[in-house]
mmCIF file of C-alpha atoms in Angstrom:
data_model
loop_
_atom_site.group_PDB
_atom_site.id
_atom_site.type_symbol
_atom_site.label_atom_id
_atom_site.label_comp_id
_atom_site.label_asym_id
_atom_site.label_seq_id
_atom_site.Cartn_x
_atom_site.Cartn_y
_atom_site.Cartn_z
ATOM 1 C CA ARG S 1 31.856 -24.102 56.810
ATOM 2 C CA TYR S 2 32.332 -21.166 54.320
ATOM 3 C CA HIS S 3 33.132 -23.858 51.653
ATOM 4 C CA ASP S 4 29.947 -25.459 51.984
ATOM 5 C CA GLU S 5 28.348 -22.063 52.282
ATOM 6 C CA LEU S 6 29.913 -21.369 48.976
ATOM 7 C CA GLU S 7 28.945 -24.365 47.750
ATOM 8 C CA GLN S 8 25.313 -23.794 49.130
ATOM 9 C CA ARG S 9 25.183 -19.882 47.175
ATOM 10 C CA VAL S 10 26.615 -21.727 43.910
ATOM 11 C CA ARG S 11 23.600 -23.800 43.872
ATOM 12 C CA GLU S 12 20.996 -21.420 44.802
ATOM 13 C CA ARG S 13 22.583 -18.761 41.906
ATOM 14 C CA THR S 14 22.596 -21.587 39.543
ATOM 15 C CA SER S 15 19.406 -22.835 39.834
ATOM 16 C CA GLU S 16 18.165 -18.942 39.393
ATOM 17 C CA LEU S 17 20.421 -19.045 36.028
ATOM 18 C CA MET S 18 18.739 -21.790 34.698
ATOM 19 C CA VAL S 19 14.960 -20.481 35.901
ATOM 20 C CA SER S 20 16.643 -17.408 33.981
ATOM 21 C CA ASN S 21 17.600 -19.149 31.125
ATOM 22 C CA GLN S 22 14.421 -21.190 30.350
ATOM 23 C CA ALA S 23 12.714 -18.038 30.627
ATOM 24 C CA LEU S 24 14.461 -16.243 28.319
ATOM 25 C CA SER S 25 14.451 -19.506 25.546
ATOM 26 C CA MET S 26 10.544 -19.752 25.787
ATOM 27 C CA GLU S 27 10.855 -15.581 24.843
ATOM 28 C CA ILE S 28 12.647 -16.205 22.366
ATOM 29 C CA GLU S 29 11.043 -18.804 20.779
ATOM 30 C CA ASP S 30 7.938 -16.928 21.331
ATOM 31 C CA ARG S 31 9.821 -13.749 19.664
ATOM 32 C CA ASN S 32 10.491 -16.143 16.810
ATOM 33 C CA ARG S 33 6.946 -17.320 16.307
ATOM 34 C CA ALA S 34 5.698 -13.727 16.403
ATOM 35 C CA GLU S 35 8.711 -13.070 13.818
ATOM 36 C CA MET S 36 7.276 -15.991 11.382
ATOM 37 C CA ALA S 37 3.884 -15.190 12.092
ATOM 38 C CA LEU S 38 4.186 -11.344 10.859
ATOM 39 C CA ARG S 39 6.311 -12.101 7.931
ATOM 40 C CA ASP S 40 3.618 -14.891 6.867
ATOM 41 C CA SER S 41 1.163 -11.796 7.687
ATOM 42 C CA GLU S 42 3.421 -9.742 5.600
ATOM 43 C CA ARG S 43 3.462 -12.026 2.617
ATOM 44 C CA ARG S 44 -0.331 -13.211 2.759
ATOM 45 C CA LEU S 45 -0.961 -9.315 2.037
ATOM 46 C CA SER S 46 1.691 -8.944 -0.266
ATOM 47 C CA ASP S 47 -0.584 -12.319 -2.539
ATOM 48 C CA ILE S 48 -3.235 -10.487 -1.958
ATOM 49 C CA ILE S 49 -2.363 -7.338 -3.504
ATOM 50 C CA GLU S 50 -0.283 -8.819 -6.253
ATOM 51 C CA PHE S 51 -3.613 -10.888 -6.724
ATOM 52 C CA LEU S 52 -5.791 -7.991 -7.515
ATOM 53 C CA PRO S 53 -7.029 -7.556 -11.220
ATOM 54 C CA ASP S 54 -7.255 -4.127 -10.799
ATOM 55 C CA ALA S 55 -3.882 -1.824 -11.048
ATOM 56 C CA THR S 56 -2.896 -1.341 -7.474
ATOM 57 C CA PHE S 57 -0.099 0.621 -5.966
ATOM 58 C CA VAL S 58 0.636 1.348 -2.064
ATOM 59 C CA ILE S 59 2.763 4.494 -0.540
ATOM 60 C CA ASP S 60 3.659 4.818 2.707
ATOM 61 C CA ARG S 61 3.768 7.933 5.028
ATOM 62 C CA ASP S 62 6.752 9.387 2.679
ATOM 63 C CA GLY S 63 5.052 8.971 -0.146
ATOM 64 C CA LYS S 64 7.253 6.196 -1.041
ATOM 65 C CA VAL S 65 5.930 3.249 -3.062
ATOM 66 C CA ILE S 66 5.899 -0.177 -1.231
ATOM 67 C CA ALA S 67 3.833 -2.294 -3.173
ATOM 68 C CA TRP S 68 3.393 -2.217 -7.115
ATOM 69 C CA ASN S 69 1.429 -5.294 -8.266
ATOM 70 C CA LYS S 70 1.442 -7.253 -11.644
ATOM 71 C CA SER S 71 -1.975 -5.195 -12.801
ATOM 72 C CA MET S 72 0.095 -2.022 -12.263
ATOM 73 C CA GLU S 73 3.196 -3.269 -13.934
ATOM 74 C CA THR S 74 0.850 -3.784 -16.980
ATOM 75 C CA MET S 75 -1.163 -1.083 -17.037
ATOM 76 C CA THR S 76 1.762 1.328 -16.835
ATOM 77 C CA GLY S 77 4.554 -1.073 -18.401
ATOM 78 C CA ILE S 78 6.828 -0.671 -15.228
ATOM 79 C CA ALA S 79 8.261 -3.876 -12.978
ATOM 80 C CA ALA S 80 7.719 -3.362 -9.825
ATOM 81 C CA ARG S 81 11.334 -3.522 -9.468
ATOM 82 C CA ASP S 82 11.745 0.265 -11.321
ATOM 83 C CA MET S 83 9.232 1.542 -8.582
ATOM 84 C CA LEU S 84 9.179 -0.224 -5.199
ATOM 85 C CA GLY S 85 11.019 2.551 -2.950
ATOM 86 C CA ARG S 86 10.141 5.548 -5.061
ATOM 87 C CA GLY S 87 8.914 8.464 -3.911
ATOM 88 C CA ASN S 88 8.641 12.589 -5.083
ATOM 89 C CA TYR S 89 5.033 12.075 -6.979
ATOM 90 C CA GLU S 90 7.321 9.351 -9.066
ATOM 91 C CA TYR S 91 3.635 6.798 -9.283
ATOM 92 C CA ALA S 92 2.602 9.819 -11.350
ATOM 93 C CA VAL S 93 4.616 9.618 -14.136
ATOM 94 C CA PRO S 94 3.442 6.962 -16.192
ATOM 95 C CA PHE S 95 -0.515 8.530 -16.169
ATOM 96 C CA TYR S 96 -0.175 12.090 -16.267
ATOM 97 C CA GLY S 97 3.773 12.095 -17.463
ATOM 98 C CA GLU S 98 5.526 14.390 -14.873
ATOM 99 C CA ARG S 99 5.516 14.796 -11.253
ATOM 100 C CA ARG S 100 1.928 15.597 -9.726
ATOM 101 C CA PRO S 101 0.020 14.460 -6.662
ATOM 102 C CA ILE S 102 -2.654 12.135 -7.734
ATOM 103 C CA LEU S 103 -6.309 10.651 -5.961
ATOM 104 C CA ILE S 104 -3.938 8.794 -3.668
ATOM 105 C CA ASP S 105 -2.089 11.940 -2.007
ATOM 106 C CA LEU S 106 -5.680 13.131 -1.145
ATOM 107 C CA VAL S 107 -5.445 10.669 1.891
ATOM 108 C CA PHE S 108 -2.934 12.546 3.372
ATOM 109 C CA SER S 109 -3.957 15.996 2.795
ATOM 110 C CA ALA S 110 -7.486 17.542 1.264
ATOM 111 C CA GLU S 111 -6.499 20.136 -1.474
ATOM 112 C CA ASP S 112 -9.270 21.216 -3.234
ATOM 113 C CA GLU S 113 -6.519 21.520 -6.470
ATOM 114 C CA ILE S 114 -6.243 17.485 -6.626
ATOM 115 C CA ALA S 115 -9.698 16.798 -6.477
ATOM 116 C CA ARG S 116 -10.611 19.268 -9.323
ATOM 117 C CA ARG S 117 -7.978 17.557 -11.503
ATOM 118 C CA TYR S 118 -10.662 14.685 -11.682
ATOM 119 C CA ALA S 119 -13.637 14.563 -13.272
ATOM 120 C CA SER S 120 -15.546 13.300 -10.973
ATOM 121 C CA PHE S 121 -14.702 13.182 -6.903
ATOM 122 C CA GLN S 122 -15.882 11.581 -4.310
ATOM 123 C CA LYS S 123 -15.464 11.617 -0.303
ATOM 124 C CA ARG S 124 -17.441 8.342 1.193
ATOM 125 C CA GLY S 125 -15.692 8.640 5.101
ATOM 126 C CA ASP S 126 -11.950 7.801 4.085
ATOM 127 C CA ILE S 127 -12.617 6.382 0.548
ATOM 128 C CA LEU S 128 -12.025 8.762 -2.266
ATOM 129 C CA SER S 129 -13.305 7.555 -5.528
ATOM 130 C CA GLY S 130 -11.794 9.657 -9.063
ATOM 131 C CA GLU S 131 -12.333 9.720 -12.714
ATOM 132 C CA SER S 132 -9.645 11.291 -14.913
ATOM 133 C CA TYR S 133 -9.063 11.310 -18.606
ATOM 134 C CA ILE S 134 -5.339 10.881 -19.228
ATOM 135 C CA PRO S 135 -2.925 11.583 -22.454
ATOM 136 C CA ARG S 136 -2.551 7.738 -23.989
ATOM 137 C CA HIS S 137 1.204 7.188 -24.381
ATOM 138 C CA GLY S 138 2.266 7.752 -27.887
ATOM 139 C CA SER S 139 -1.044 9.823 -29.027
ATOM 140 C CA SER S 140 -2.056 12.951 -28.568
ATOM 141 C CA ARG S 141 -5.557 12.618 -29.652
ATOM 142 C CA GLU S 142 -6.531 9.679 -27.712
ATOM 143 C CA LYS S 143 -6.935 9.327 -24.100
ATOM 144 C CA LEU S 144 -7.162 7.207 -21.471
ATOM 145 C CA TYR S 145 -10.337 7.410 -19.034
ATOM 146 C CA LEU S 146 -9.206 6.041 -15.700
ATOM 147 C CA SER S 147 -11.080 5.459 -12.683
ATOM 148 C CA GLY S 148 -9.207 4.714 -9.169
ATOM 149 C CA THR S 149 -10.149 4.284 -5.327
ATOM 150 C CA ALA S 150 -8.123 5.518 -2.857
ATOM 151 C CA ALA S 151 -8.175 4.544 0.981
ATOM 152 C CA PRO S 152 -5.641 5.095 3.952
ATOM 153 C CA LEU S 153 -4.012 2.782 5.919
ATOM 154 C CA TYR S 154 -3.682 2.672 9.869
ATOM 155 C CA ASP S 155 -1.312 0.521 11.482
ATOM 156 C CA PHE S 156 -2.602 -1.652 15.339
ATOM 157 C CA GLN S 157 -2.442 2.205 17.030
ATOM 158 C CA GLY S 158 -5.072 3.754 14.223
ATOM 159 C CA ASN S 159 -1.851 6.232 13.415
ATOM 160 C CA LEU S 160 -2.001 6.914 9.557
ATOM 161 C CA VAL S 161 0.689 4.959 8.014
ATOM 162 C CA GLY S 162 0.448 4.838 3.720
ATOM 163 C CA ALA S 163 -2.443 4.305 1.355
ATOM 164 C CA ILE S 164 -3.273 2.561 -1.468
ATOM 165 C CA GLU S 165 -5.088 3.075 -4.359
ATOM 166 C CA SER S 166 -6.810 1.013 -7.580
ATOM 167 C CA ILE S 167 -7.045 1.795 -10.953
ATOM 168 C CA ARG S 168 -9.628 0.551 -13.685
ATOM 169 C CA ASP S 169 -9.211 1.397 -16.822
ATOM 170 C CA ILE S 170 -13.034 2.351 -18.156
ATOM 171 C CA THR S 171 -12.369 4.183 -21.502
ATOM 172 C CA GLU S 172 -14.283 1.046 -23.138
ATOM 173 C CA ARG S 173 -17.314 1.716 -21.034
ATOM 174 C CA LYS S 174 -17.091 5.524 -21.233
ATOM 175 C CA ARG S 175 -16.665 5.142 -25.449
ATOM 176 C CA ALA S 176 -19.991 2.793 -25.064
ATOM 177 C CA GLU S 177 -21.909 5.221 -22.767
ATOM 178 C CA GLU S 178 -21.097 7.913 -25.076
ATOM 179 C CA ALA S 179 -22.235 5.819 -28.361
ATOM 180 C CA LEU S 180 -25.340 5.284 -26.874
ATOM 181 C CA ARG S 181 -26.033 9.326 -26.189
ATOM 182 C CA TYR S 182 -25.215 9.588 -29.516
ATOM 183 C CA ARG S 183 -27.488 6.847 -30.733
ATOM 184 C CA ASP S 184 -29.973 8.601 -28.479
ATOM 185 C CA ALA S 185 -29.966 12.192 -29.498
ATOM 186 C CA ILE S 186 -29.888 10.982 -33.198
ATOM 187 C CA LEU S 187 -33.429 8.836 -32.747
ATOM 188 C CA GLU S 188 -35.336 12.041 -30.884
#
């Protein structure tokens, strides 16, 4: 009788374990699919940032560079592999020759001192825009005119986790505007 009861318990426990094992296997498959979907999503996002024609970079909440696209490499002459993971305002050095807060940092704190460094500055909701003259590398007289747009990045719970900035060289447009103003002044 004990032998029969023991065999019955073993069968019941084996059945319970098989059901648990199947549930665990399905959970592992679901998690693997979710991880693959997340990797695919991250890859697509990385590809999108890389594809952008404007120089674009992303920092995390700690101010470390987590994305630096090809256009940014072209504009600054600094490869992504040399900038990724860098913090302490390292991303400002190619533009200003020093580590200092720039437009993207205003996403995290609204410091008037940073905003005043821009020739023009606007804030529309979460979107920040600014234009700035910067010294062109290798020349003390020539300046580069850049336009930047920065925005916060949030996680699925709405927590601020980073920021993105796109920068466009608008030097030629500014020179053309100055030439038109000069011509109009002469004609008046």
